[in-house]
Tab-separated table of C-alpha atoms and ligand atoms in Angstrom:
chain	number	residue	atom	x	y	z
A	1	UNK	CA	13.996	-10.880	3.466
A	2	UNK	CA	10.235	-10.823	2.355
A	3	UNK	CA	9.076	-7.259	2.125
A	4	UNK	CA	5.809	-6.811	0.421
A	5	UNK	CA	3.864	-4.203	0.052
A	6	UNK	CA	0.260	-3.240	-1.564
A	7	UNK	CA	-0.669	0.098	-3.634
A	8	UNK	CA	-3.435	2.135	-5.206
A	9	UNK	CA	-6.217	4.470	-5.271
A	10	UNK	CA	-8.683	4.366	-2.089
A	11	UNK	CA	-10.875	1.828	-2.653
A	12	UNK	CA	-8.624	-0.490	-4.329
A	13	UNK	CA	-8.996	-3.672	-2.281
A	14	UNK	CA	-5.509	-3.569	-0.248
A	15	UNK	CA	-6.652	-4.234	3.121
A	16	UNK	CA	-8.868	-7.208	1.890
A	17	UNK	CA	-5.576	-8.361	-0.108
A	18	UNK	CA	-2.989	-7.953	3.129
A	19	UNK	CA	-6.027	-10.383	5.111
A	20	UNK	CA	-6.151	-12.767	2.586
A	21	UNK	CA	-2.650	-13.084	1.736
A	22	UNK	CA	-1.600	-13.209	5.764
A	23	UNK	CA	-3.905	-16.271	6.289
A	24	UNK	CA	-2.564	-17.863	3.098
A	25	UNK	CA	0.983	-17.360	4.525
A	26	UNK	CA	-0.168	-18.429	7.872
A	27	UNK	CA	-1.537	-21.421	6.713
A	28	UNK	CA	1.581	-22.312	5.160
A	29	UNK	CA	3.451	-21.749	8.213
A	30	UNK	CA	5.090	-18.316	7.739
A	31	UNK	CA	5.268	-15.923	10.370
A	32	UNK	CA	3.622	-12.685	9.140
A	33	UNK	CA	3.432	-9.124	10.157
A	34	UNK	CA	0.637	-7.443	8.228
A	35	UNK	CA	0.987	-3.619	8.844
A	36	UNK	CA	0.049	-0.252	7.610
A	37	UNK	CA	0.939	3.376	6.567
A	38	UNK	CA	0.498	5.438	7.970
A	39	UNK	CA	0.373	3.644	10.882
A	40	UNK	CA	2.363	0.484	12.492
A	41	UNK	CA	3.421	2.096	15.933
A	42	UNK	CA	1.658	4.160	18.512
A	43	UNK	CA	3.137	7.440	17.382
A	44	UNK	CA	2.559	6.444	13.422
A	45	UNK	CA	-1.243	5.746	14.583
A	46	UNK	CA	-1.511	8.789	16.541
A	47	UNK	CA	-0.079	10.888	13.242
A	48	UNK	CA	-2.682	8.764	11.178
A	49	UNK	CA	-5.594	9.867	13.289
A	50	UNK	CA	-4.079	13.732	12.680
A	51	UNK	CA	-3.854	13.248	8.871
A	52	UNK	CA	-7.095	11.871	8.469
A	53	UNK	CA	-9.391	13.684	10.658
A	54	UNK	CA	-7.645	17.427	10.897
A	55	UNK	CA	-9.875	19.963	12.006
A	56	UNK	CA	-8.048	22.707	10.156
A	57	UNK	CA	-6.838	23.191	6.726
A	58	UNK	CA	-3.491	21.087	6.326
A	59	UNK	CA	-0.654	22.397	4.174
A	60	UNK	CA	0.550	20.216	1.340
A	61	UNK	CA	4.290	20.369	2.673
A	62	UNK	CA	3.509	19.795	5.980
A	63	UNK	CA	0.805	16.486	5.307
A	64	UNK	CA	3.826	15.087	3.004
A	65	UNK	CA	6.389	15.833	5.970
A	66	UNK	CA	3.857	14.060	8.492
A	67	UNK	CA	3.455	10.958	6.174
A	68	UNK	CA	7.370	10.977	6.170
A	69	UNK	CA	7.898	11.093	9.743
A	70	UNK	CA	5.237	8.403	10.232
A	71	UNK	CA	7.056	6.316	7.951
A	72	UNK	CA	10.684	6.502	9.745
A	73	UNK	CA	8.880	5.495	12.868
A	74	UNK	CA	7.108	2.545	11.221
A	75	UNK	CA	10.200	1.416	9.477
A	76	UNK	CA	12.981	1.196	12.471
A	77	UNK	CA	10.067	0.416	14.702
A	78	UNK	CA	7.867	-2.305	13.538
A	79	UNK	CA	9.338	-3.129	9.798
A	80	UNK	CA	13.360	-3.641	9.920
A	81	UNK	CA	13.075	-4.993	13.166
A	82	UNK	CA	10.273	-7.906	11.490
A	83	UNK	CA	12.530	-8.342	8.463
A	84	UNK	CA	15.959	-8.946	10.869
A	85	UNK	CA	13.780	-11.727	12.648
A	86	UNK	CA	13.162	-13.224	9.048
A	87	UNK	CA	9.434	-12.726	9.487
A	88	UNK	CA	7.524	-11.797	5.980
A	89	UNK	CA	6.112	-8.547	6.114
A	90	UNK	CA	2.978	-7.292	4.350
A	91	UNK	CA	3.060	-3.347	4.289
A	92	UNK	CA	-0.581	-1.501	2.983
A	93	UNK	CA	0.771	1.089	1.755
A	94	UNK	CA	4.441	2.271	1.978
A	95	UNK	CA	6.804	5.043	0.024
A	96	UNK	CA	5.059	4.897	-3.107
A	97	UNK	CA	1.880	6.233	-1.664
A	98	UNK	CA	3.820	9.730	-0.824
A	99	UNK	CA	4.717	9.654	-4.497
A	100	UNK	CA	1.438	9.005	-5.607
A	101	UNK	CA	-0.786	11.420	-3.419
A	102	UNK	CA	1.563	14.060	-2.685
A	103	UNK	CA	3.697	14.046	-5.727
A	104	UNK	CA	0.913	12.921	-8.435
A	105	UNK	CA	-2.459	14.234	-6.470
A	106	UNK	CA	-0.921	17.279	-4.590
A	107	UNK	CA	1.522	17.683	-7.363
A	108	UNK	CA	4.364	18.150	-5.086
A	109	UNK	CA	7.791	17.987	-6.347
A	110	UNK	CA	8.781	14.040	-6.634
A	111	UNK	CA	12.682	14.793	-6.267
A	112	UNK	CA	12.144	15.784	-3.081
A	113	UNK	CA	9.649	13.134	-2.058
A	114	UNK	CA	12.326	10.612	-3.272
A	115	UNK	CA	14.893	11.710	-1.194
A	116	UNK	CA	12.281	12.213	1.857
A	117	UNK	CA	11.117	8.568	1.647
A	118	UNK	CA	14.977	7.665	1.500
A	119	UNK	CA	16.054	9.757	4.584
A	120	UNK	CA	12.815	8.268	6.358
A	121	UNK	CA	13.402	4.318	5.316
A	122	UNK	CA	17.251	4.616	5.144
A	123	UNK	CA	16.840	3.510	1.602
A	124	UNK	CA	14.787	0.439	2.563
A	125	UNK	CA	12.316	-0.995	-0.505
A	126	UNK	CA	9.711	-3.562	-0.736
A	127	UNK	CA	10.864	-6.666	-2.363
A	128	UNK	CA	8.006	-6.669	-4.493
A	129	UNK	CA	4.732	-4.189	-5.001
A	130	UNK	CA	1.334	-5.260	-5.888
A	131	UNK	CA	-0.265	-2.223	-7.802
A	132	UNK	CA	-4.203	-2.707	-7.103
A	133	UNK	CA	-5.301	-0.611	-10.411
A	134	UNK	CA	-9.005	0.295	-10.309
A	135	UNK	CA	-11.170	2.915	-12.055
A	136	UNK	CA	-10.914	6.132	-9.673
A	137	UNK	CA	-14.776	6.445	-10.085
A	138	UNK	CA	-15.104	2.506	-8.782
A	139	UNK	CA	-12.670	3.202	-6.184
A	140	UNK	CA	-14.510	5.783	-4.907
A	141	UNK	CA	-18.090	4.639	-5.174
A	142	UNK	CA	-16.748	0.960	-3.261
A	143	UNK	CA	-15.490	3.543	-0.356
A	144	UNK	CA	-18.809	5.136	-0.237
A	145	UNK	CA	-20.500	1.692	-0.001
A	146	UNK	CA	-18.603	0.638	2.495
A	147	UNK	CA	-18.109	3.553	5.159
A	148	UNK	CA	-20.761	6.291	4.001
A	149	UNK	CA	-18.445	9.455	4.667
A	150	UNK	CA	-14.797	9.723	3.518
A	151	UNK	CA	-12.022	11.002	5.331
A	152	UNK	CA	-10.398	14.140	4.489
A	153	UNK	CA	-8.018	12.817	1.781
A	154	UNK	CA	-10.644	10.910	0.068
A	155	UNK	CA	-12.811	13.753	-0.142
A	156	UNK	CA	-10.578	15.480	-2.638
A	157	UNK	CA	-12.636	13.789	-5.496
A	158	UNK	CA	-12.314	12.018	-8.642
A	159	UNK	CA	-9.898	14.564	-10.230
A	160	UNK	CA	-7.406	14.014	-7.179
A	161	UNK	CA	-7.481	10.078	-7.560
A	162	UNK	CA	-7.344	9.955	-11.109
A	163	UNK	CA	-3.989	11.583	-10.864
A	164	UNK	CA	-2.799	9.078	-8.391
A	165	UNK	CA	-4.002	6.568	-10.149
A	166	UNK	CA	-1.687	8.000	-12.930
A	167	UNK	CA	1.342	8.578	-10.895
A	168	UNK	CA	1.148	4.796	-9.965
A	169	UNK	CA	0.860	3.486	-13.280
A	170	UNK	CA	3.781	5.360	-14.397
A	171	UNK	CA	5.862	4.156	-10.826
A	172	UNK	CA	5.296	0.840	-11.874
A	173	UNK	CA	5.924	1.055	-15.782
A	174	UNK	CA	9.246	2.639	-14.411
A	175	UNK	CA	9.914	0.027	-12.224
A	176	UNK	CA	8.697	-3.765	-13.705
A	177	UNK	CA	10.918	-5.569	-11.628
A	178	UNK	CA	9.559	-4.298	-8.414
A	179	UNK	CA	5.784	-3.283	-9.481
A	180	UNK	CA	2.842	-6.106	-10.523
A	181	UNK	CA	0.022	-4.318	-11.687
A	182	UNK	CA	-2.860	-6.472	-10.988
A	183	UNK	CA	-6.505	-5.266	-12.444
A	184	UNK	CA	-8.385	-4.991	-9.365
A	185	UNK	CA	-11.447	-4.769	-10.723
A	186	UNK	CA	-11.609	-8.686	-10.690
A	187	UNK	CA	-13.322	-10.405	-7.851
A	188	UNK	CA	-11.101	-10.068	-4.670
A	189	UNK	CA	-10.266	-14.264	-4.789
A	190	UNK	CA	-9.404	-14.044	-8.366
A	191	UNK	CA	-6.877	-11.017	-7.293
A	192	UNK	CA	-5.384	-13.095	-4.681
A	193	UNK	CA	-4.868	-15.784	-6.528
A	194	UNK	CA	-2.842	-14.057	-8.850
A	195	UNK	CA	-0.698	-12.644	-6.105
A	196	UNK	CA	-0.329	-15.963	-5.386
A	197	UNK	CA	1.281	-17.162	-8.569
A	198	UNK	CA	3.400	-14.041	-8.867
A	199	UNK	CA	4.814	-14.764	-5.825
A	200	UNK	CA	5.646	-18.509	-6.371
A	201	UNK	CA	6.956	-17.070	-9.447
A	202	UNK	CA	9.551	-14.654	-7.896
A	203	UNK	CA	10.261	-16.171	-4.660
A	204	UNK	CA	8.913	-19.942	-4.890
A	205	UNK	CA	7.055	-19.317	-1.749
A	206	UNK	CA	5.682	-23.140	-0.286
A	207	UNK	CA	1.826	-22.501	-1.151
A	208	UNK	CA	0.924	-25.812	-2.480
A	209	UNK	CA	-0.211	-27.009	0.297
A	210	UNK	CA	-2.472	-24.308	1.366
A	211	UNK	CA	-3.816	-23.364	-2.079
A	212	UNK	CA	-5.281	-27.421	-2.145
A	213	UNK	CA	-6.647	-26.705	1.286
A	214	UNK	CA	-8.271	-23.430	-0.008
A	215	UNK	CA	-9.486	-24.655	-3.388
B	301	LIG	N1	-1.720	8.556	2.303
B	301	LIG	C1	-1.367	9.473	1.504
B	301	LIG	O1	-1.538	10.361	0.812
B	301	LIG	N2	0.339	9.218	1.727
B	301	LIG	C2	1.277	8.505	2.192
B	301	LIG	O2	1.951	8.688	2.096
B	301	LIG	C3	0.209	7.394	2.310
B	301	LIG	C4	-1.489	7.290	2.611
B	301	LIG	C5	0.738	6.242	3.595
B	301	LIG	C6	-5.434	6.517	4.285
B	301	LIG	O3	-4.863	5.039	3.676
B	301	LIG	C7	-5.006	7.418	3.484
B	301	LIG	O4	-3.622	7.884	3.770
B	301	LIG	C8	-5.398	7.165	1.938
B	301	LIG	C9	-3.962	7.655	1.340
B	301	LIG	C10	-3.404	8.407	2.073
B	301	LIG	N3	-6.087	8.424	1.626
B	301	LIG	N4	-7.543	8.360	1.714
B	301	LIG	N5	-8.168	7.896	2.156
B	301	LIG	P1	-5.377	3.992	3.964
B	301	LIG	O5	-5.032	2.763	2.778
B	301	LIG	O6	-5.694	3.747	4.916
B	301	LIG	O7	-6.628	4.092	3.246
B	301	LIG	P2	-7.695	3.901	1.713
B	301	LIG	O8	-6.653	3.939	0.789
B	301	LIG	O9	-8.625	4.805	1.470
B	301	LIG	O10	-7.357	1.906	2.310
B	301	LIG	P3	-8.918	0.981	2.687
B	301	LIG	O11	-9.761	1.950	3.107
B	301	LIG	O12	-8.455	0.575	3.637
B	301	LIG	O13	-9.310	0.932	1.522
B	301	LIG	P4	-8.984	-0.435	0.743
B	301	LIG	O14	-7.640	-1.250	1.263
B	301	LIG	O15	-8.072	0.215	-0.610
B	301	LIG	O16	-9.526	-1.284	0.108
B	301	LIG	P5	-10.702	-2.504	0.942
B	301	LIG	O17	-10.793	-1.901	2.434
B	301	LIG	O18	-9.892	-3.808	0.960
B	301	LIG	O19	-11.853	-2.635	0.295
B	301	LIG	C11	-12.683	-1.105	-0.178
B	301	LIG	C12	-14.210	-1.987	-0.077
B	301	LIG	O20	-14.052	-2.571	-1.476
B	301	LIG	C13	-14.874	-3.241	0.413
B	301	LIG	O21	-15.860	-2.893	0.707
B	301	LIG	C14	-14.315	-4.463	-0.305
B	301	LIG	O22	-15.279	-5.428	0.468
B	301	LIG	C15	-14.279	-4.128	-1.595
B	301	LIG	N6	-13.733	-4.790	-2.310
B	301	LIG	C16	-12.440	-5.590	-2.286
B	301	LIG	N7	-12.001	-6.322	-2.911
B	301	LIG	C17	-12.914	-5.856	-3.715
B	301	LIG	C18	-12.808	-6.353	-5.403
B	301	LIG	N8	-11.964	-7.254	-5.755
B	301	LIG	N9	-14.273	-6.504	-5.889
B	301	LIG	C19	-15.173	-5.579	-5.417
B	301	LIG	N10	-15.184	-5.233	-4.069
B	301	LIG	C20	-14.169	-5.183	-3.598
């Protein structure tokens, strides 16, 4: 079973790294499911659309519970079946995002969020989590270049993003056996190579052939 999650503040490069790793793994012959949170099923994608573009003020507890609902559906419908088939699952955000954003950013009770996550996932945890650590201002700058206008959560601003980053760093310090923290300010190719090396060191994936091809 191999469940790999990618975490970090907005604009840290998760999506870029998921795609690079997917392509690397597939060229080495693996069957890979790349998915995301909130999302990964029709219902969870619908929740995502409401969460990121709600036209009314969203209560913080309602927001947390909607992320939890999307996670429960995603875990049951997409992630667990893929892991049971023996596929490698790459997930762009998972339960840690609620602890970082709704816990660290919105300052909701992190013990409750942990219980909600356990309830939503049935206790499923990634085997390894790559934390792409980036300065909050740089993350917002990248997102502004990319899309021009931010979504509802991005618009919470710099101080919010800083609290989110700190919450991630604290989680990574508390669980070094699961988290690999990488400097996301490095060029994308270098970050990717560090991810591949960390996976080789922990899982002995057969990347060598693909690495030679792509070098
Ligand atoms: N959220 C939450 O609050 N609670 C939860 O429980 C969950 C989520 C699950 C949507 O997530 C929102 O939901 C998010 C957290 C909240 N907050 N917001 N908004 P999302 O993952 O879909 O949104 P995001 O964090 O903003 O991700 P993103 O837009 O997909 O960005 P990214 O994946 O981190 O980065 P990227 O798209 O790969 O790259 C961003 C830009 O930087 C792009 O132009 C790249 O070309 C560039 N880039 C990438 N890597 C590099 C490097 N290494 N150097 C320079 N430039 C780079």
